[in-house]
Amino acid sequence: MEYLARRRERVEERLVDVLEGVEPPTLREELRDVALAGGKRVRPVVTILVCEALAGDLEDAIDFAVGVELVHNASLVVDDVIDESELRRGTASAWAAFGHGPAILASDGLLGEAFALFSTDERAMQAVAEAMVELGEGEATELVARPVDEAEYMALARRKTGALFRAAAELGAIAADADAYTVEAVGQYAERVGVAFQIRDDVLDATADADQLGKPTGHDAAMERPSLVEVTDLAPEAATERARAESAAALEALESVDAADSQAMVYLRDFAEFVVERER
């Protein structure tokens, strides 16, 4: 676990550095409050692991890793405003802490800092821009055209969650100067992992304890939000099997990549399995 802890620590260090440069001070503190309030740092670690699996160096990927985490945090701020959720990671959500206007400005600020980090590479900009389009379309779909069956739900999950996971992996491959085939393959891997991650979130929302999870539970049902459990009436274990199928497809995509069997590859395989079994 020291291997992963060091990579998370490096993300945290660079994240603090980036946020220290934000002006004015009020915005800086709001961005720090959002981005440094915890979180699993899953997406940036995926970026780094993919880069290292493809013979790149951690430092080659660190700015892209931090950038994708900033985009993720910006999306969470907006999610909490839409859902009127007062709790995020066990503390007050941005809008609950600052008000709606400052929270939206904080989301914009996070995106601005992220794209400054991506701007050094045209392929990185394209990968993230495509993910942002998918994410926005997914959010809009969830609000106005809710899925009514499993196929529609899976399409939504690929946009709303899978797209940013895809971008995280693609950024790692781009940082390692990988070819287009490899960028696509790791993107497929991560998109599938993201969908499995979302399905597991749905199951946890329906079954977990709020204190253990660090955010309110039963929220999907209360908000009539299109979780897989709500859309299909699947039992939690049956929904988890859907997540396992996505995990298996992710591993198949990863195995198509021409990369040495490094420690980074081992962790990428383990991650595809972990997202299905996690408890928070």
Short mmCIF file of C-alpha atoms in Angstrom, two decimals:
data_model
loop_
_atom_site.label_atom_id
_atom_site.label_comp_id
_atom_site.label_asym_id
_atom_site.label_seq_id
_atom_site.Cartn_x
_atom_site.Cartn_y
_atom_site.Cartn_z
CA MET A 1 0.00 0.00 0.00
CA GLU A 2 3.03 2.29 0.38
CA TYR A 3 3.26 2.34 -3.41
CA LEU A 4 -0.22 3.83 -3.78
CA ALA A 5 0.13 6.04 -0.70
CA ARG A 6 3.20 7.72 -2.20
CA ARG A 7 1.32 8.50 -5.40
CA ARG A 8 -1.66 9.92 -3.53
CA GLU A 9 0.74 11.98 -1.41
CA ARG A 10 2.39 13.39 -4.54
CA VAL A 11 -1.04 14.32 -5.95
CA GLU A 12 -1.88 16.05 -2.67
CA GLU A 13 1.38 17.99 -2.67
CA ARG A 14 0.92 19.23 -6.22
CA LEU A 15 -2.75 20.00 -5.60
CA VAL A 16 -1.80 22.24 -2.67
CA ASP A 17 0.83 23.99 -4.83
CA VAL A 18 -1.66 24.68 -7.62
CA LEU A 19 -4.31 26.05 -5.26
CA GLU A 20 -1.81 28.31 -3.50
CA GLY A 21 -1.56 30.35 -6.69
CA VAL A 22 -5.30 31.12 -6.90
CA GLU A 23 -6.42 34.75 -6.58
CA PRO A 24 -8.24 36.44 -4.89
CA PRO A 25 -7.70 34.92 -1.42
CA THR A 26 -11.43 34.35 -0.86
CA LEU A 27 -11.65 32.18 -3.98
CA ARG A 28 -8.44 30.41 -2.98
CA GLU A 29 -9.90 29.41 0.37
CA GLU A 30 -13.12 28.18 -1.22
CA LEU A 31 -11.21 26.07 -3.74
CA ARG A 32 -9.03 24.68 -0.95
CA ASP A 33 -12.13 23.89 1.09
CA VAL A 34 -13.58 21.88 -1.80
CA ALA A 35 -10.47 20.17 -3.17
CA LEU A 36 -8.61 19.44 0.06
CA ALA A 37 -11.57 18.13 2.05
CA GLY A 38 -10.59 14.52 1.46
CA GLY A 39 -11.63 12.13 -1.25
CA LYS A 40 -10.14 8.92 -2.54
CA ARG A 41 -8.13 10.57 -5.36
CA VAL A 42 -9.10 7.64 -7.54
CA ARG A 43 -8.98 9.38 -10.91
CA PRO A 44 -5.56 11.01 -10.48
CA VAL A 45 -4.08 7.72 -9.26
CA VAL A 46 -5.46 6.05 -12.41
CA THR A 47 -3.71 8.72 -14.49
CA ILE A 48 -0.40 8.06 -12.75
CA LEU A 49 -0.68 4.27 -12.82
CA VAL A 50 -1.49 4.22 -16.53
CA CYS A 51 1.46 6.49 -17.26
CA GLU A 52 3.82 4.28 -15.24
CA ALA A 53 2.40 1.07 -16.73
CA LEU A 54 3.31 2.45 -20.14
CA ALA A 55 6.90 3.19 -19.05
CA GLY A 56 6.27 6.85 -18.27
CA ASP A 57 7.36 8.65 -15.13
CA LEU A 58 5.12 9.81 -12.27
CA GLU A 59 6.26 13.40 -12.71
CA ASP A 60 5.30 13.32 -16.39
CA ALA A 61 1.70 12.70 -15.35
CA ILE A 62 1.33 14.68 -12.13
CA ASP A 63 -0.15 17.87 -13.60
CA PHE A 64 -2.67 15.91 -15.67
CA ALA A 65 -3.52 13.86 -12.57
CA VAL A 66 -4.17 16.97 -10.50
CA GLY A 67 -6.13 18.51 -13.35
CA VAL A 68 -8.53 15.57 -13.59
CA GLU A 69 -9.07 15.69 -9.83
CA LEU A 70 -9.95 19.39 -10.08
CA VAL A 71 -12.47 18.64 -12.84
CA HIS A 72 -13.98 15.90 -10.69
CA ASN A 73 -14.31 18.21 -7.71
CA ALA A 74 -15.89 20.91 -9.86
CA SER A 75 -18.52 18.42 -11.00
CA LEU A 76 -19.25 17.40 -7.40
CA VAL A 77 -19.93 21.01 -6.44
CA VAL A 78 -22.55 21.24 -9.19
CA ASP A 79 -23.99 17.81 -8.30
CA ASP A 80 -24.56 18.95 -4.72
CA VAL A 81 -26.26 22.14 -5.84
CA ILE A 82 -28.60 20.20 -8.15
CA ASP A 83 -29.34 17.56 -5.52
CA GLU A 84 -29.53 20.07 -2.65
CA SER A 85 -27.15 17.79 -0.78
CA GLU A 86 -25.77 19.46 2.34
CA LEU A 87 -23.05 16.87 3.02
CA ARG A 88 -19.99 15.90 1.02
CA ARG A 89 -17.18 13.69 2.35
CA GLY A 90 -18.56 13.99 5.84
CA THR A 91 -18.51 17.81 5.90
CA ALA A 92 -20.69 20.63 4.57
CA SER A 93 -20.99 20.70 0.78
CA ALA A 94 -19.76 23.83 -1.00
CA TRP A 95 -23.17 25.47 -1.41
CA ALA A 96 -24.10 24.66 2.20
CA ALA A 97 -20.84 26.24 3.42
CA PHE A 98 -20.61 29.31 1.15
CA GLY A 99 -23.98 29.74 -0.55
CA HIS A 100 -25.06 28.92 -4.09
CA GLY A 101 -23.31 31.78 -5.91
CA PRO A 102 -19.87 31.28 -4.36
CA ALA A 103 -20.18 27.51 -4.85
CA ILE A 104 -20.75 27.94 -8.61
CA LEU A 105 -17.80 30.35 -8.77
CA ALA A 106 -15.69 27.78 -6.93
CA SER A 107 -16.66 25.16 -9.53
CA ASP A 108 -15.66 27.55 -12.31
CA GLY A 109 -12.38 28.28 -10.53
CA LEU A 110 -11.55 24.61 -10.24
CA LEU A 111 -12.18 24.10 -13.96
CA GLY A 112 -10.02 27.10 -14.83
CA GLU A 113 -7.09 25.78 -12.82
CA ALA A 114 -7.56 22.33 -14.37
CA PHE A 115 -7.50 23.54 -17.96
CA ALA A 116 -4.40 25.62 -17.25
CA LEU A 117 -2.68 22.32 -16.40
CA PHE A 118 -3.99 20.57 -19.54
CA SER A 119 -3.10 23.45 -21.86
CA THR A 120 0.48 22.23 -22.32
CA ASP A 121 -0.69 19.34 -24.52
CA GLU A 122 -3.21 19.43 -27.36
CA ARG A 123 -4.15 15.75 -26.95
CA ALA A 124 -4.78 16.28 -23.26
CA MET A 125 -7.05 19.23 -23.97
CA GLN A 126 -9.02 17.18 -26.49
CA ALA A 127 -9.41 14.19 -24.13
CA VAL A 128 -10.72 16.34 -21.28
CA ALA A 129 -12.92 18.49 -23.51
CA GLU A 130 -14.61 15.35 -24.88
CA ALA A 131 -15.14 14.08 -21.34
CA MET A 132 -16.65 17.40 -20.29
CA VAL A 133 -19.12 17.27 -23.18
CA GLU A 134 -20.14 13.74 -22.19
CA LEU A 135 -20.39 14.70 -18.53
CA GLY A 136 -22.56 17.73 -19.29
CA GLU A 137 -24.85 15.71 -21.53
CA GLY A 138 -25.13 13.08 -18.83
CA GLU A 139 -26.08 15.64 -16.18
CA ALA A 140 -28.68 17.17 -18.50
CA THR A 141 -30.10 13.76 -19.38
CA GLU A 142 -30.45 12.89 -15.72
CA LEU A 143 -32.50 16.04 -15.14
CA VAL A 144 -34.83 16.02 -18.14
CA ALA A 145 -34.86 12.56 -19.72
CA ARG A 146 -34.41 10.04 -16.97
CA PRO A 147 -33.62 6.47 -18.07
CA VAL A 148 -36.49 4.02 -17.91
CA ASP A 149 -34.60 0.75 -18.39
CA GLU A 150 -31.19 -0.80 -17.90
CA ALA A 151 -29.86 0.07 -21.37
CA GLU A 152 -30.68 3.76 -20.90
CA TYR A 153 -29.19 3.72 -17.42
CA MET A 154 -25.91 2.23 -18.70
CA ALA A 155 -25.68 4.89 -21.40
CA LEU A 156 -26.15 7.56 -18.73
CA ALA A 157 -23.54 5.99 -16.43
CA ARG A 158 -20.99 5.95 -19.26
CA ARG A 159 -21.52 9.65 -19.81
CA LYS A 160 -21.84 10.82 -16.23
CA THR A 161 -19.14 8.69 -14.58
CA GLY A 162 -17.35 6.64 -17.21
CA ALA A 163 -16.30 9.63 -19.31
CA LEU A 164 -14.13 11.24 -16.65
CA PHE A 165 -12.55 7.90 -15.71
CA ARG A 166 -11.80 7.44 -19.42
CA ALA A 167 -10.16 10.85 -19.58
CA ALA A 168 -8.08 10.07 -16.49
CA ALA A 169 -6.61 6.96 -18.11
CA GLU A 170 -6.17 8.61 -21.51
CA LEU A 171 -4.26 11.45 -19.84
CA GLY A 172 -1.88 8.92 -18.30
CA ALA A 173 -1.26 7.34 -21.69
CA ILE A 174 -0.79 10.75 -23.30
CA ALA A 175 1.73 11.69 -20.58
CA ALA A 176 3.64 8.50 -21.47
CA ASP A 177 3.52 9.49 -25.18
CA ALA A 178 1.54 6.35 -26.08
CA ASP A 179 0.11 5.72 -29.53
CA ALA A 180 -3.57 6.23 -30.39
CA TYR A 181 -4.43 2.51 -30.08
CA THR A 182 -3.07 2.38 -26.54
CA VAL A 183 -4.82 5.60 -25.54
CA GLU A 184 -8.11 4.12 -26.76
CA ALA A 185 -7.55 0.77 -25.01
CA VAL A 186 -6.79 2.28 -21.60
CA GLY A 187 -9.72 4.62 -22.12
CA GLN A 188 -12.02 1.64 -22.66
CA TYR A 189 -10.60 0.02 -19.52
CA ALA A 190 -11.24 3.08 -17.39
CA GLU A 191 -14.69 3.83 -18.80
CA ARG A 192 -15.82 0.33 -17.84
CA VAL A 193 -14.28 0.74 -14.40
CA GLY A 194 -16.14 4.03 -14.04
CA VAL A 195 -19.47 2.40 -14.85
CA ALA A 196 -18.76 -0.37 -12.34
CA PHE A 197 -17.87 2.33 -9.81
CA GLN A 198 -21.19 4.11 -10.44
CA ILE A 199 -23.22 0.93 -10.12
CA ARG A 200 -21.50 0.17 -6.82
CA ASP A 201 -22.29 3.72 -5.67
CA ASP A 202 -25.95 3.02 -6.44
CA VAL A 203 -25.88 -0.15 -4.38
CA LEU A 204 -24.15 1.56 -1.46
CA ASP A 205 -26.66 4.41 -1.55
CA ALA A 206 -29.42 1.86 -1.18
CA THR A 207 -27.77 -0.34 1.46
CA ALA A 208 -24.90 1.35 3.34
CA ASP A 209 -24.82 3.26 6.60
CA ALA A 210 -24.50 7.06 6.10
CA ASP A 211 -21.75 7.46 8.73
CA GLN A 212 -19.68 4.72 7.10
CA LEU A 213 -20.25 6.10 3.61
CA GLY A 214 -19.49 9.73 4.53
CA LYS A 215 -22.55 11.14 2.76
CA PRO A 216 -26.32 10.77 2.98
CA THR A 217 -27.80 7.44 1.91
CA GLY A 218 -31.21 6.73 0.40
CA HIS A 219 -30.66 9.87 -1.65
CA ASP A 220 -31.31 8.26 -5.03
CA ALA A 221 -34.75 7.06 -3.98
CA ALA A 222 -35.64 10.33 -2.23
CA MET A 223 -34.64 12.41 -5.27
CA GLU A 224 -36.13 9.91 -7.74
CA ARG A 225 -32.62 9.75 -9.12
CA PRO A 226 -31.96 7.12 -11.81
CA SER A 227 -29.78 4.61 -9.96
CA LEU A 228 -29.61 1.10 -11.40
CA VAL A 229 -31.44 -0.20 -8.34
CA GLU A 230 -34.28 2.31 -8.82
CA VAL A 231 -34.56 2.03 -12.60
CA THR A 232 -34.59 -1.76 -12.81
CA ASP A 233 -35.82 -2.96 -9.41
CA LEU A 234 -32.77 -5.21 -9.31
CA ALA A 235 -31.81 -6.52 -5.91
CA PRO A 236 -28.48 -5.11 -4.66
CA GLU A 237 -26.61 -8.36 -5.31
CA ALA A 238 -27.96 -8.56 -8.87
CA ALA A 239 -26.87 -4.96 -9.47
CA THR A 240 -23.44 -5.83 -8.12
CA GLU A 241 -23.24 -8.63 -10.70
CA ARG A 242 -23.75 -6.01 -13.40
CA ALA A 243 -20.80 -4.13 -11.93
CA ARG A 244 -18.71 -7.30 -11.98
CA ALA A 245 -19.49 -7.73 -15.69
CA GLU A 246 -18.22 -4.20 -16.36
CA SER A 247 -15.10 -4.94 -14.32
CA ALA A 248 -14.43 -8.06 -16.40
CA ALA A 249 -14.79 -6.06 -19.63
CA ALA A 250 -12.39 -3.46 -18.24
CA LEU A 251 -9.78 -6.11 -17.54
CA GLU A 252 -10.17 -7.49 -21.06
CA ALA A 253 -9.47 -4.04 -22.52
CA LEU A 254 -6.44 -3.62 -20.26
CA GLU A 255 -4.98 -6.96 -21.33
CA SER A 256 -4.99 -5.77 -24.95
CA VAL A 257 -2.39 -3.14 -24.07
CA ASP A 258 1.22 -3.93 -24.95
CA ALA A 259 2.80 -3.17 -21.58
CA ALA A 260 5.18 -4.89 -19.22
CA ASP A 261 3.65 -6.70 -16.25
CA SER A 262 4.70 -3.99 -13.82
CA GLN A 263 3.51 -3.13 -10.33
CA ALA A 264 1.40 -0.37 -11.92
CA MET A 265 -0.38 -2.93 -14.11
CA VAL A 266 -1.03 -5.11 -11.07
CA TYR A 267 -2.68 -2.18 -9.30
CA LEU A 268 -4.77 -1.32 -12.36
CA ARG A 269 -6.07 -4.89 -12.44
CA ASP A 270 -6.72 -4.83 -8.70
CA PHE A 271 -8.56 -1.52 -8.99
CA ALA A 272 -10.99 -2.91 -11.56
CA GLU A 273 -11.94 -5.59 -9.04
CA PHE A 274 -11.88 -3.34 -5.96
CA VAL A 275 -14.48 -0.86 -7.25
CA VAL A 276 -17.07 -3.63 -7.22
CA GLU A 277 -16.37 -4.80 -3.68
CA ARG A 278 -15.69 -1.49 -1.87
CA GLU A 279 -17.83 -0.48 1.09
CA ARG A 280 -17.55 3.33 0.77
#
